[in-house]
């Protein structure tokens, strides 16, 4: 009886070692979340995706549960919104979620405001292997017109990516158990960009053109923050210079000029030294256009008009 008892104990010990050697082993990788070029002036959100790849081998029970925790990244976070940073440390806000509608944030149990990690259950045959992928949905937040230009990044290292896994079907993803990492990067580019619009310069109704007739209009320029720009005005449809533009009616015309200053001493044209400019802030910046019709021979009555093209260079 003593000898049988010892043999039974040895058999149990060897069985336990065999089970441990066959425990599941999982590896992970996450692709770059690249938002590409982001047009912040549109004010719209921009979406991108990354892929979490999972490979598990020697799954003794035929089941493995994966719990991928994603922290704030090197760009940090404000509340539940992560941030990328450019070379000047300016922020660009974005979120990561488990769904394309960005309704369920993909977070970490260590930073509750970012959301919770998803629970991923995978099945295979006993002592088998399984591979799977999950999409990480990223969204650059809308309404960031004042974001500065530049390349934005946030890196996710071992402190930010902590992936736990277990063969236990009831393993709780709200705990961290011997996590492994899968570093990746989030990136986006905010390029220099400008939008331009113009307001009519209306000189109104007049009789004899015996004195100066003044009026104003405006050119509105919206450029990304820090973008230097200049605005040129061409000579119109039949004009020969900034102060020799022509409003026409058939073969008749009224000569006029457009200027950058209220005194009408600085012609606004397209040549060097004749343009107006500034530096973008992300908001619309109005530039006043000062118009003048000088004294001249009065043509026949009627409505005279011209079309001037405003061009922004940045």
PDB file of C-alpha atoms in Angstrom:
ATOM      1  CA  UNK A   1       0.000   0.000   0.000  1.00  0.00           C
ATOM      2  CA  UNK A   2       2.845   2.407   0.744  1.00  0.00           C
ATOM      3  CA  UNK A   3       4.383   1.825  -2.680  1.00  0.00           C
ATOM      4  CA  UNK A   4       1.055   2.382  -4.500  1.00  0.00           C
ATOM      5  CA  UNK A   5       0.527   5.691  -2.681  1.00  0.00           C
ATOM      6  CA  UNK A   6       3.945   6.995  -3.786  1.00  0.00           C
ATOM      7  CA  UNK A   7       3.287   6.026  -7.392  1.00  0.00           C
ATOM      8  CA  UNK A   8      -0.036   7.860  -7.387  1.00  0.00           C
ATOM      9  CA  UNK A   9       1.617  11.016  -6.025  1.00  0.00           C
ATOM     10  CA  UNK A  10       4.281  10.960  -8.736  1.00  0.00           C
ATOM     11  CA  UNK A  11       1.643  10.526 -11.436  1.00  0.00           C
ATOM     12  CA  UNK A  12      -0.292  13.547 -10.184  1.00  0.00           C
ATOM     13  CA  UNK A  13       2.829  15.684 -10.084  1.00  0.00           C
ATOM     14  CA  UNK A  14       3.774  14.824 -13.664  1.00  0.00           C
ATOM     15  CA  UNK A  15       0.234  15.577 -14.880  1.00  0.00           C
ATOM     16  CA  UNK A  16       0.402  19.022 -13.298  1.00  0.00           C
ATOM     17  CA  UNK A  17       3.711  19.840 -15.011  1.00  0.00           C
ATOM     18  CA  UNK A  18       2.306  18.785 -18.364  1.00  0.00           C
ATOM     19  CA  UNK A  19      -0.699  21.092 -17.991  1.00  0.00           C
ATOM     20  CA  UNK A  20       1.505  24.054 -17.112  1.00  0.00           C
ATOM     21  CA  UNK A  21       3.729  23.477 -20.127  1.00  0.00           C
ATOM     22  CA  UNK A  22       0.686  23.534 -22.373  1.00  0.00           C
ATOM     23  CA  UNK A  23      -0.758  26.822 -20.981  1.00  0.00           C
ATOM     24  CA  UNK A  24      -1.908  29.327 -23.622  1.00  0.00           C
ATOM     25  CA  UNK A  25       0.676  31.729 -24.982  1.00  0.00           C
ATOM     26  CA  UNK A  26      -0.587  34.893 -26.722  1.00  0.00           C
ATOM     27  CA  UNK A  27       1.197  37.587 -28.727  1.00  0.00           C
ATOM     28  CA  UNK A  28      -0.189  40.923 -29.888  1.00  0.00           C
ATOM     29  CA  UNK A  29       0.542  43.741 -32.301  1.00  0.00           C
ATOM     30  CA  UNK A  30      -1.228  47.030 -33.074  1.00  0.00           C
ATOM     31  CA  UNK A  31      -0.838  48.886 -36.355  1.00  0.00           C
ATOM     32  CA  UNK A  32      -0.349  52.649 -36.606  1.00  0.00           C
ATOM     33  CA  UNK A  33      -3.504  54.717 -36.223  1.00  0.00           C
ATOM     34  CA  UNK A  34      -2.861  57.166 -39.061  1.00  0.00           C
ATOM     35  CA  UNK A  35      -5.434  59.896 -39.660  1.00  0.00           C
ATOM     36  CA  UNK A  36      -3.505  61.201 -42.662  1.00  0.00           C
ATOM     37  CA  UNK A  37      -4.050  64.834 -43.639  1.00  0.00           C
ATOM     38  CA  UNK A  38      -6.636  66.553 -41.444  1.00  0.00           C
ATOM     39  CA  UNK A  39      -8.453  69.621 -42.802  1.00  0.00           C
ATOM     40  CA  UNK A  40      -9.223  71.393 -39.548  1.00  0.00           C
ATOM     41  CA  UNK A  41     -10.761  74.427 -41.273  1.00  0.00           C
ATOM     42  CA  UNK A  42     -13.747  72.321 -42.346  1.00  0.00           C
ATOM     43  CA  UNK A  43     -14.628  71.844 -38.681  1.00  0.00           C
ATOM     44  CA  UNK A  44     -15.574  68.225 -39.372  1.00  0.00           C
ATOM     45  CA  UNK A  45     -14.403  65.103 -37.558  1.00  0.00           C
ATOM     46  CA  UNK A  46     -11.860  62.868 -39.316  1.00  0.00           C
ATOM     47  CA  UNK A  47     -11.876  59.087 -38.843  1.00  0.00           C
ATOM     48  CA  UNK A  48      -9.112  56.512 -39.004  1.00  0.00           C
ATOM     49  CA  UNK A  49      -8.531  52.928 -37.892  1.00  0.00           C
ATOM     50  CA  UNK A  50      -5.842  50.711 -36.434  1.00  0.00           C
ATOM     51  CA  UNK A  51      -5.834  46.918 -36.107  1.00  0.00           C
ATOM     52  CA  UNK A  52      -5.179  44.847 -32.990  1.00  0.00           C
ATOM     53  CA  UNK A  53      -3.832  41.444 -34.092  1.00  0.00           C
ATOM     54  CA  UNK A  54      -4.020  38.498 -31.667  1.00  0.00           C
ATOM     55  CA  UNK A  55      -2.350  35.084 -31.914  1.00  0.00           C
ATOM     56  CA  UNK A  56      -2.742  32.497 -29.162  1.00  0.00           C
ATOM     57  CA  UNK A  57      -1.234  28.997 -29.153  1.00  0.00           C
ATOM     58  CA  UNK A  58      -1.529  25.931 -26.896  1.00  0.00           C
ATOM     59  CA  UNK A  59      -4.972  26.924 -25.642  1.00  0.00           C
ATOM     60  CA  UNK A  60      -5.562  23.948 -23.361  1.00  0.00           C
ATOM     61  CA  UNK A  61      -9.206  24.698 -22.591  1.00  0.00           C
ATOM     62  CA  UNK A  62     -10.121  25.741 -26.135  1.00  0.00           C
ATOM     63  CA  UNK A  63     -11.023  29.215 -24.857  1.00  0.00           C
ATOM     64  CA  UNK A  64      -9.021  32.363 -24.169  1.00  0.00           C
ATOM     65  CA  UNK A  65     -10.199  35.785 -22.982  1.00  0.00           C
ATOM     66  CA  UNK A  66      -8.195  38.876 -23.981  1.00  0.00           C
ATOM     67  CA  UNK A  67      -8.432  42.253 -22.197  1.00  0.00           C
ATOM     68  CA  UNK A  68      -6.564  45.039 -24.095  1.00  0.00           C
ATOM     69  CA  UNK A  69      -6.056  48.165 -21.964  1.00  0.00           C
ATOM     70  CA  UNK A  70      -5.102  51.350 -23.871  1.00  0.00           C
ATOM     71  CA  UNK A  71      -3.962  54.361 -21.844  1.00  0.00           C
ATOM     72  CA  UNK A  72      -3.521  58.029 -22.751  1.00  0.00           C
ATOM     73  CA  UNK A  73      -0.336  57.787 -24.822  1.00  0.00           C
ATOM     74  CA  UNK A  74       2.517  60.274 -24.762  1.00  0.00           C
ATOM     75  CA  UNK A  75       0.203  63.100 -25.887  1.00  0.00           C
ATOM     76  CA  UNK A  76      -1.842  62.825 -22.717  1.00  0.00           C
ATOM     77  CA  UNK A  77      -5.586  63.224 -22.312  1.00  0.00           C
ATOM     78  CA  UNK A  78      -8.176  65.647 -21.013  1.00  0.00           C
ATOM     79  CA  UNK A  79     -11.113  63.767 -19.588  1.00  0.00           C
ATOM     80  CA  UNK A  80     -12.029  61.038 -22.057  1.00  0.00           C
ATOM     81  CA  UNK A  81     -10.315  62.780 -24.976  1.00  0.00           C
ATOM     82  CA  UNK A  82      -6.763  61.806 -25.913  1.00  0.00           C
ATOM     83  CA  UNK A  83      -4.355  64.256 -27.512  1.00  0.00           C
ATOM     84  CA  UNK A  84      -1.614  64.148 -30.118  1.00  0.00           C
ATOM     85  CA  UNK A  85       1.110  66.809 -29.999  1.00  0.00           C
ATOM     86  CA  UNK A  86       3.065  68.642 -32.686  1.00  0.00           C
ATOM     87  CA  UNK A  87       6.677  69.870 -32.473  1.00  0.00           C
ATOM     88  CA  UNK A  88       5.507  72.944 -30.527  1.00  0.00           C
ATOM     89  CA  UNK A  89       3.567  70.718 -28.097  1.00  0.00           C
ATOM     90  CA  UNK A  90       0.238  72.050 -29.389  1.00  0.00           C
ATOM     91  CA  UNK A  91      -2.607  69.533 -28.927  1.00  0.00           C
ATOM     92  CA  UNK A  92      -4.946  67.855 -31.399  1.00  0.00           C
ATOM     93  CA  UNK A  93      -7.849  66.040 -29.771  1.00  0.00           C
ATOM     94  CA  UNK A  94      -8.988  62.544 -30.746  1.00  0.00           C
ATOM     95  CA  UNK A  95     -10.780  59.510 -29.341  1.00  0.00           C
ATOM     96  CA  UNK A  96     -10.416  55.745 -29.699  1.00  0.00           C
ATOM     97  CA  UNK A  97     -13.448  53.503 -29.547  1.00  0.00           C
ATOM     98  CA  UNK A  98     -14.654  49.971 -30.187  1.00  0.00           C
ATOM     99  CA  UNK A  99     -17.279  51.046 -32.742  1.00  0.00           C
ATOM    100  CA  UNK A 100     -17.267  53.253 -35.849  1.00  0.00           C
ATOM    101  CA  UNK A 101     -19.800  55.606 -34.289  1.00  0.00           C
ATOM    102  CA  UNK A 102     -17.352  56.450 -31.479  1.00  0.00           C
ATOM    103  CA  UNK A 103     -20.010  55.742 -28.858  1.00  0.00           C
ATOM    104  CA  UNK A 104     -18.016  53.235 -26.767  1.00  0.00           C
ATOM    105  CA  UNK A 105     -14.582  54.499 -25.807  1.00  0.00           C
ATOM    106  CA  UNK A 106     -11.666  52.056 -25.802  1.00  0.00           C
ATOM    107  CA  UNK A 107      -9.886  52.722 -22.546  1.00  0.00           C
ATOM    108  CA  UNK A 108      -8.026  51.315 -19.603  1.00  0.00           C
ATOM    109  CA  UNK A 109      -9.015  50.236 -16.120  1.00  0.00           C
ATOM    110  CA  UNK A 110      -6.174  52.432 -14.854  1.00  0.00           C
ATOM    111  CA  UNK A 111      -7.714  55.590 -16.350  1.00  0.00           C
ATOM    112  CA  UNK A 112     -11.474  55.374 -15.956  1.00  0.00           C
ATOM    113  CA  UNK A 113     -12.261  58.577 -17.891  1.00  0.00           C
ATOM    114  CA  UNK A 114     -10.880  57.009 -21.071  1.00  0.00           C
ATOM    115  CA  UNK A 115     -13.437  54.201 -20.920  1.00  0.00           C
ATOM    116  CA  UNK A 116     -13.001  50.500 -20.205  1.00  0.00           C
ATOM    117  CA  UNK A 117     -11.127  47.828 -22.172  1.00  0.00           C
ATOM    118  CA  UNK A 118     -13.260  45.534 -24.313  1.00  0.00           C
ATOM    119  CA  UNK A 119     -13.612  41.837 -23.505  1.00  0.00           C
ATOM    120  CA  UNK A 120     -12.505  39.644 -26.410  1.00  0.00           C
ATOM    121  CA  UNK A 121     -13.386  35.935 -26.209  1.00  0.00           C
ATOM    122  CA  UNK A 122     -11.750  33.511 -28.649  1.00  0.00           C
ATOM    123  CA  UNK A 123     -12.429  29.808 -29.114  1.00  0.00           C
ATOM    124  CA  UNK A 124     -10.423  26.992 -30.671  1.00  0.00           C
ATOM    125  CA  UNK A 125     -10.038  23.243 -30.282  1.00  0.00           C
ATOM    126  CA  UNK A 126      -8.504  21.835 -27.100  1.00  0.00           C
ATOM    127  CA  UNK A 127      -4.764  22.590 -27.004  1.00  0.00           C
ATOM    128  CA  UNK A 128      -5.266  24.444 -30.297  1.00  0.00           C
ATOM    129  CA  UNK A 129      -4.314  27.843 -31.720  1.00  0.00           C
ATOM    130  CA  UNK A 130      -6.369  30.856 -32.736  1.00  0.00           C
ATOM    131  CA  UNK A 131      -5.729  34.156 -34.495  1.00  0.00           C
ATOM    132  CA  UNK A 132      -8.051  37.137 -34.617  1.00  0.00           C
ATOM    133  CA  UNK A 133      -8.147  40.874 -35.256  1.00  0.00           C
ATOM    134  CA  UNK A 134     -10.130  43.742 -33.781  1.00  0.00           C
ATOM    135  CA  UNK A 135     -10.502  47.233 -35.222  1.00  0.00           C
ATOM    136  CA  UNK A 136      -9.620  50.262 -33.131  1.00  0.00           C
ATOM    137  CA  UNK A 137     -11.736  53.161 -34.400  1.00  0.00           C
ATOM    138  CA  UNK A 138     -10.087  56.577 -34.101  1.00  0.00           C
ATOM    139  CA  UNK A 139     -11.704  59.980 -34.554  1.00  0.00           C
ATOM    140  CA  UNK A 140     -10.073  63.398 -34.637  1.00  0.00           C
ATOM    141  CA  UNK A 141     -12.618  65.547 -32.842  1.00  0.00           C
ATOM    142  CA  UNK A 142     -14.695  68.088 -34.770  1.00  0.00           C
ATOM    143  CA  UNK A 143     -14.488  71.825 -34.152  1.00  0.00           C
ATOM    144  CA  UNK A 144     -10.698  72.209 -34.018  1.00  0.00           C
ATOM    145  CA  UNK A 145     -10.365  75.054 -36.531  1.00  0.00           C
ATOM    146  CA  UNK A 146      -7.806  76.833 -34.342  1.00  0.00           C
ATOM    147  CA  UNK A 147      -5.406  73.863 -34.279  1.00  0.00           C
ATOM    148  CA  UNK A 148      -1.881  74.816 -35.344  1.00  0.00           C
ATOM    149  CA  UNK A 149      -0.268  73.293 -38.404  1.00  0.00           C
ATOM    150  CA  UNK A 150       2.267  70.480 -38.130  1.00  0.00           C
ATOM    151  CA  UNK A 151       2.710  66.740 -37.735  1.00  0.00           C
ATOM    152  CA  UNK A 152       0.986  65.415 -34.625  1.00  0.00           C
ATOM    153  CA  UNK A 153       1.890  62.169 -32.870  1.00  0.00           C
ATOM    154  CA  UNK A 154       1.262  60.204 -29.712  1.00  0.00           C
ATOM    155  CA  UNK A 155       3.219  57.062 -28.889  1.00  0.00           C
ATOM    156  CA  UNK A 156       1.849  54.153 -26.900  1.00  0.00           C
ATOM    157  CA  UNK A 157       4.554  52.226 -25.072  1.00  0.00           C
ATOM    158  CA  UNK A 158       4.560  49.583 -22.361  1.00  0.00           C
ATOM    159  CA  UNK A 159       3.014  51.971 -19.834  1.00  0.00           C
ATOM    160  CA  UNK A 160       0.064  52.661 -22.143  1.00  0.00           C
ATOM    161  CA  UNK A 161      -0.636  49.244 -23.692  1.00  0.00           C
ATOM    162  CA  UNK A 162      -1.332  46.530 -21.120  1.00  0.00           C
ATOM    163  CA  UNK A 163      -3.009  43.404 -22.476  1.00  0.00           C
ATOM    164  CA  UNK A 164      -4.082  40.699 -20.044  1.00  0.00           C
ATOM    165  CA  UNK A 165      -5.348  37.279 -21.109  1.00  0.00           C
ATOM    166  CA  UNK A 166      -6.498  34.059 -19.492  1.00  0.00           C
ATOM    167  CA  UNK A 167      -7.989  30.682 -20.352  1.00  0.00           C
ATOM    168  CA  UNK A 168     -10.579  31.220 -17.636  1.00  0.00           C
ATOM    169  CA  UNK A 169     -13.971  31.899 -19.227  1.00  0.00           C
ATOM    170  CA  UNK A 170     -14.944  34.114 -16.282  1.00  0.00           C
ATOM    171  CA  UNK A 171     -11.676  36.062 -16.172  1.00  0.00           C
ATOM    172  CA  UNK A 172     -12.530  39.632 -15.142  1.00  0.00           C
ATOM    173  CA  UNK A 173     -11.277  42.284 -17.595  1.00  0.00           C
ATOM    174  CA  UNK A 174     -11.500  44.852 -14.802  1.00  0.00           C
ATOM    175  CA  UNK A 175      -8.326  43.377 -13.332  1.00  0.00           C
ATOM    176  CA  UNK A 176      -4.757  43.406 -14.629  1.00  0.00           C
ATOM    177  CA  UNK A 177      -3.007  40.055 -14.589  1.00  0.00           C
ATOM    178  CA  UNK A 178       0.569  39.762 -15.918  1.00  0.00           C
ATOM    179  CA  UNK A 179      -0.088  42.150 -18.851  1.00  0.00           C
ATOM    180  CA  UNK A 180       1.987  42.201 -22.025  1.00  0.00           C
ATOM    181  CA  UNK A 181       2.445  45.171 -24.353  1.00  0.00           C
ATOM    182  CA  UNK A 182       2.111  45.990 -28.059  1.00  0.00           C
ATOM    183  CA  UNK A 183       3.544  49.465 -28.770  1.00  0.00           C
ATOM    184  CA  UNK A 184       2.037  51.587 -31.543  1.00  0.00           C
ATOM    185  CA  UNK A 185       1.737  55.198 -32.715  1.00  0.00           C
ATOM    186  CA  UNK A 186      -1.115  57.593 -33.465  1.00  0.00           C
ATOM    187  CA  UNK A 187      -0.402  60.320 -36.014  1.00  0.00           C
ATOM    188  CA  UNK A 188      -1.972  63.061 -38.150  1.00  0.00           C
ATOM    189  CA  UNK A 189      -0.851  66.007 -40.275  1.00  0.00           C
ATOM    190  CA  UNK A 190      -2.526  69.417 -40.160  1.00  0.00           C
ATOM    191  CA  UNK A 191      -1.320  71.254 -43.297  1.00  0.00           C
ATOM    192  CA  UNK A 192      -1.259  74.954 -44.081  1.00  0.00           C
ATOM    193  CA  UNK A 193      -4.661  75.811 -45.497  1.00  0.00           C
ATOM    194  CA  UNK A 194      -6.704  78.907 -46.292  1.00  0.00           C
ATOM    195  CA  UNK A 195     -10.265  79.720 -47.340  1.00  0.00           C
ATOM    196  CA  UNK A 196     -11.308  83.012 -48.922  1.00  0.00           C
ATOM    197  CA  UNK A 197     -14.580  84.796 -49.629  1.00  0.00           C
ATOM    198  CA  UNK A 198     -15.439  88.317 -50.772  1.00  0.00           C
ATOM    199  CA  UNK A 199     -18.120  90.953 -50.275  1.00  0.00           C
ATOM    200  CA  UNK A 200     -19.357  93.275 -53.020  1.00  0.00           C
ATOM    201  CA  UNK A 201     -18.049  96.838 -53.226  1.00  0.00           C
ATOM    202  CA  UNK A 202     -21.223  98.771 -54.048  1.00  0.00           C
ATOM    203  CA  UNK A 203     -20.810 102.404 -55.035  1.00  0.00           C
ATOM    204  CA  UNK A 204     -24.579 102.930 -55.128  1.00  0.00           C
ATOM    205  CA  UNK A 205     -26.508 105.249 -57.466  1.00  0.00           C
ATOM    206  CA  UNK A 206     -25.086 108.621 -58.561  1.00  0.00           C
ATOM    207  CA  UNK A 207     -25.539 111.296 -61.194  1.00  0.00           C
ATOM    208  CA  UNK A 208     -22.664 113.282 -62.614  1.00  0.00           C
ATOM    209  CA  UNK A 209     -19.237 111.880 -61.625  1.00  0.00           C
ATOM    210  CA  UNK A 210     -17.805 115.238 -60.603  1.00  0.00           C
ATOM    211  CA  UNK A 211     -16.120 114.186 -57.343  1.00  0.00           C
ATOM    212  CA  UNK A 212     -14.695 111.139 -55.591  1.00  0.00           C
ATOM    213  CA  UNK A 213     -17.212 108.383 -54.868  1.00  0.00           C
ATOM    214  CA  UNK A 214     -16.047 106.073 -52.070  1.00  0.00           C
ATOM    215  CA  UNK A 215     -17.315 102.686 -50.930  1.00  0.00           C
ATOM    216  CA  UNK A 216     -15.986  99.678 -49.056  1.00  0.00           C
ATOM    217  CA  UNK A 217     -16.239  95.921 -49.280  1.00  0.00           C
ATOM    218  CA  UNK A 218     -14.303  93.106 -47.651  1.00  0.00           C
ATOM    219  CA  UNK A 219     -12.290  89.995 -48.314  1.00  0.00           C
ATOM    220  CA  UNK A 220     -12.567  87.371 -45.577  1.00  0.00           C
ATOM    221  CA  UNK A 221      -9.636  84.999 -45.109  1.00  0.00           C
ATOM    222  CA  UNK A 222      -9.600  81.944 -42.857  1.00  0.00           C
ATOM    223  CA  UNK A 223      -6.213  80.244 -42.501  1.00  0.00           C
ATOM    224  CA  UNK A 224      -4.868  77.608 -40.165  1.00  0.00           C
ATOM    225  CA  UNK A 225      -3.186  78.954 -37.066  1.00  0.00           C
ATOM    226  CA  UNK A 226       0.280  80.311 -37.772  1.00  0.00           C
ATOM    227  CA  UNK A 227      -0.086  80.252 -41.566  1.00  0.00           C
ATOM    228  CA  UNK A 228       1.214  83.421 -43.230  1.00  0.00           C
ATOM    229  CA  UNK A 229      -0.866  84.528 -46.221  1.00  0.00           C
ATOM    230  CA  UNK A 230      -1.220  87.313 -48.778  1.00  0.00           C
ATOM    231  CA  UNK A 231      -4.251  88.347 -50.820  1.00  0.00           C
ATOM    232  CA  UNK A 232      -3.980  89.674 -54.371  1.00  0.00           C
ATOM    233  CA  UNK A 233      -6.736  91.329 -56.428  1.00  0.00           C
ATOM    234  CA  UNK A 234      -6.558  91.147 -60.180  1.00  0.00           C
ATOM    235  CA  UNK A 235      -7.398  94.085 -62.472  1.00  0.00           C
ATOM    236  CA  UNK A 236     -10.932  92.909 -63.153  1.00  0.00           C
ATOM    237  CA  UNK A 237     -12.352  92.029 -66.537  1.00  0.00           C
ATOM    238  CA  UNK A 238     -11.072  94.999 -68.570  1.00  0.00           C
ATOM    239  CA  UNK A 239      -8.880  97.057 -66.220  1.00  0.00           C
ATOM    240  CA  UNK A 240      -5.220  97.857 -66.786  1.00  0.00           C
ATOM    241  CA  UNK A 241      -4.077  98.420 -63.198  1.00  0.00           C
ATOM    242  CA  UNK A 242      -5.221  98.572 -59.540  1.00  0.00           C
ATOM    243  CA  UNK A 243      -6.473 102.162 -59.911  1.00  0.00           C
ATOM    244  CA  UNK A 244      -7.546 101.782 -63.556  1.00  0.00           C
ATOM    245  CA  UNK A 245     -10.131  99.054 -63.246  1.00  0.00           C
ATOM    246  CA  UNK A 246     -13.353  99.449 -65.187  1.00  0.00           C
ATOM    247  CA  UNK A 247     -17.001  98.818 -64.467  1.00  0.00           C
ATOM    248  CA  UNK A 248     -18.626  98.379 -67.848  1.00  0.00           C
ATOM    249  CA  UNK A 249     -21.974  98.576 -69.554  1.00  0.00           C
ATOM    250  CA  UNK A 250     -21.613  97.529 -73.161  1.00  0.00           C
ATOM    251  CA  UNK A 251     -18.856  99.695 -74.647  1.00  0.00           C
ATOM    252  CA  UNK A 252     -19.163 102.363 -71.921  1.00  0.00           C
ATOM    253  CA  UNK A 253     -17.271 102.220 -68.652  1.00  0.00           C
ATOM    254  CA  UNK A 254     -16.607 103.848 -65.271  1.00  0.00           C
ATOM    255  CA  UNK A 255     -13.012 103.860 -64.044  1.00  0.00           C
ATOM    256  CA  UNK A 256     -12.383 102.974 -60.394  1.00  0.00           C
ATOM    257  CA  UNK A 257      -9.643 101.807 -58.051  1.00  0.00           C
ATOM    258  CA  UNK A 258      -9.348  99.448 -55.066  1.00  0.00           C
ATOM    259  CA  UNK A 259      -7.068 100.211 -52.119  1.00  0.00           C
ATOM    260  CA  UNK A 260      -5.754  98.709 -48.897  1.00  0.00           C
ATOM    261  CA  UNK A 261      -6.123 101.854 -46.768  1.00  0.00           C
ATOM    262  CA  UNK A 262      -8.921 104.286 -45.955  1.00  0.00           C
ATOM    263  CA  UNK A 263      -6.930 107.202 -47.407  1.00  0.00           C
ATOM    264  CA  UNK A 264      -6.888 105.412 -50.769  1.00  0.00           C
ATOM    265  CA  UNK A 265      -3.124 105.848 -51.145  1.00  0.00           C
ATOM    266  CA  UNK A 266      -2.125 102.155 -51.240  1.00  0.00           C
ATOM    267  CA  UNK A 267      -3.460 100.446 -54.381  1.00  0.00           C
ATOM    268  CA  UNK A 268      -4.529  96.842 -53.954  1.00  0.00           C
ATOM    269  CA  UNK A 269      -3.392  94.711 -56.840  1.00  0.00           C
ATOM    270  CA  UNK A 270      -1.453  91.553 -57.614  1.00  0.00           C
ATOM    271  CA  UNK A 271       2.088  92.871 -58.065  1.00  0.00           C
ATOM    272  CA  UNK A 272       4.802  92.863 -55.401  1.00  0.00           C
ATOM    273  CA  UNK A 273       4.066  95.454 -52.747  1.00  0.00           C
ATOM    274  CA  UNK A 274       0.401  95.722 -53.737  1.00  0.00           C
ATOM    275  CA  UNK A 275      -1.068  92.791 -51.777  1.00  0.00           C
ATOM    276  CA  UNK A 276      -2.549  92.613 -48.269  1.00  0.00           C
ATOM    277  CA  UNK A 277      -1.772  89.848 -45.818  1.00  0.00           C
ATOM    278  CA  UNK A 278      -1.637  88.481 -42.316  1.00  0.00           C
ATOM    279  CA  UNK A 279      -1.172  85.362 -40.211  1.00  0.00           C
ATOM    280  CA  UNK A 280      -3.950  82.846 -39.766  1.00  0.00           C
ATOM    281  CA  UNK A 281      -5.619  82.148 -36.426  1.00  0.00           C
ATOM    282  CA  UNK A 282      -8.096  79.497 -37.535  1.00  0.00           C
ATOM    283  CA  UNK A 283     -10.874  82.087 -37.480  1.00  0.00           C
ATOM    284  CA  UNK A 284     -12.120  84.333 -40.283  1.00  0.00           C
ATOM    285  CA  UNK A 285     -10.109  87.537 -40.660  1.00  0.00           C
ATOM    286  CA  UNK A 286     -11.817  90.359 -42.597  1.00  0.00           C
ATOM    287  CA  UNK A 287      -9.696  92.643 -44.767  1.00  0.00           C
ATOM    288  CA  UNK A 288     -11.431  95.858 -45.789  1.00  0.00           C
ATOM    289  CA  UNK A 289     -11.374  96.721 -49.474  1.00  0.00           C
ATOM    290  CA  UNK A 290     -11.506 100.498 -50.024  1.00  0.00           C
ATOM    291  CA  UNK A 291     -12.981 101.518 -53.367  1.00  0.00           C
ATOM    292  CA  UNK A 292     -12.942 104.879 -55.137  1.00  0.00           C
ATOM    293  CA  UNK A 293     -14.481 106.201 -58.341  1.00  0.00           C
ATOM    294  CA  UNK A 294     -12.510 109.360 -59.243  1.00  0.00           C
ATOM    295  CA  UNK A 295     -13.985 112.354 -61.101  1.00  0.00           C
ATOM    296  CA  UNK A 296     -14.421 111.523 -64.800  1.00  0.00           C
ATOM    297  CA  UNK A 297     -16.650 112.007 -67.802  1.00  0.00           C
ATOM    298  CA  UNK A 298     -20.036 110.605 -66.931  1.00  0.00           C
ATOM    299  CA  UNK A 299     -21.194 107.827 -69.278  1.00  0.00           C
ATOM    300  CA  UNK A 300     -24.793 107.025 -70.142  1.00  0.00           C
ATOM    301  CA  UNK A 301     -27.118 106.042 -67.300  1.00  0.00           C
ATOM    302  CA  UNK A 302     -27.256 102.370 -66.393  1.00  0.00           C
ATOM    303  CA  UNK A 303     -25.828  99.719 -64.099  1.00  0.00           C
ATOM    304  CA  UNK A 304     -22.077  99.290 -64.428  1.00  0.00           C
ATOM    305  CA  UNK A 305     -20.255  96.289 -62.974  1.00  0.00           C
ATOM    306  CA  UNK A 306     -16.978  94.433 -62.895  1.00  0.00           C
ATOM    307  CA  UNK A 307     -15.712  91.121 -61.487  1.00  0.00           C
ATOM    308  CA  UNK A 308     -12.444  91.129 -59.544  1.00  0.00           C
ATOM    309  CA  UNK A 309     -10.822  87.851 -58.528  1.00  0.00           C
ATOM    310  CA  UNK A 310      -9.243  87.663 -55.072  1.00  0.00           C
ATOM    311  CA  UNK A 311      -6.474  85.081 -54.675  1.00  0.00           C
ATOM    312  CA  UNK A 312      -4.950  83.989 -51.364  1.00  0.00           C
ATOM    313  CA  UNK A 313      -1.381  82.720 -51.378  1.00  0.00           C
ATOM    314  CA  UNK A 314       0.039  80.829 -48.365  1.00  0.00           C
TER     315      UNK A 314
END
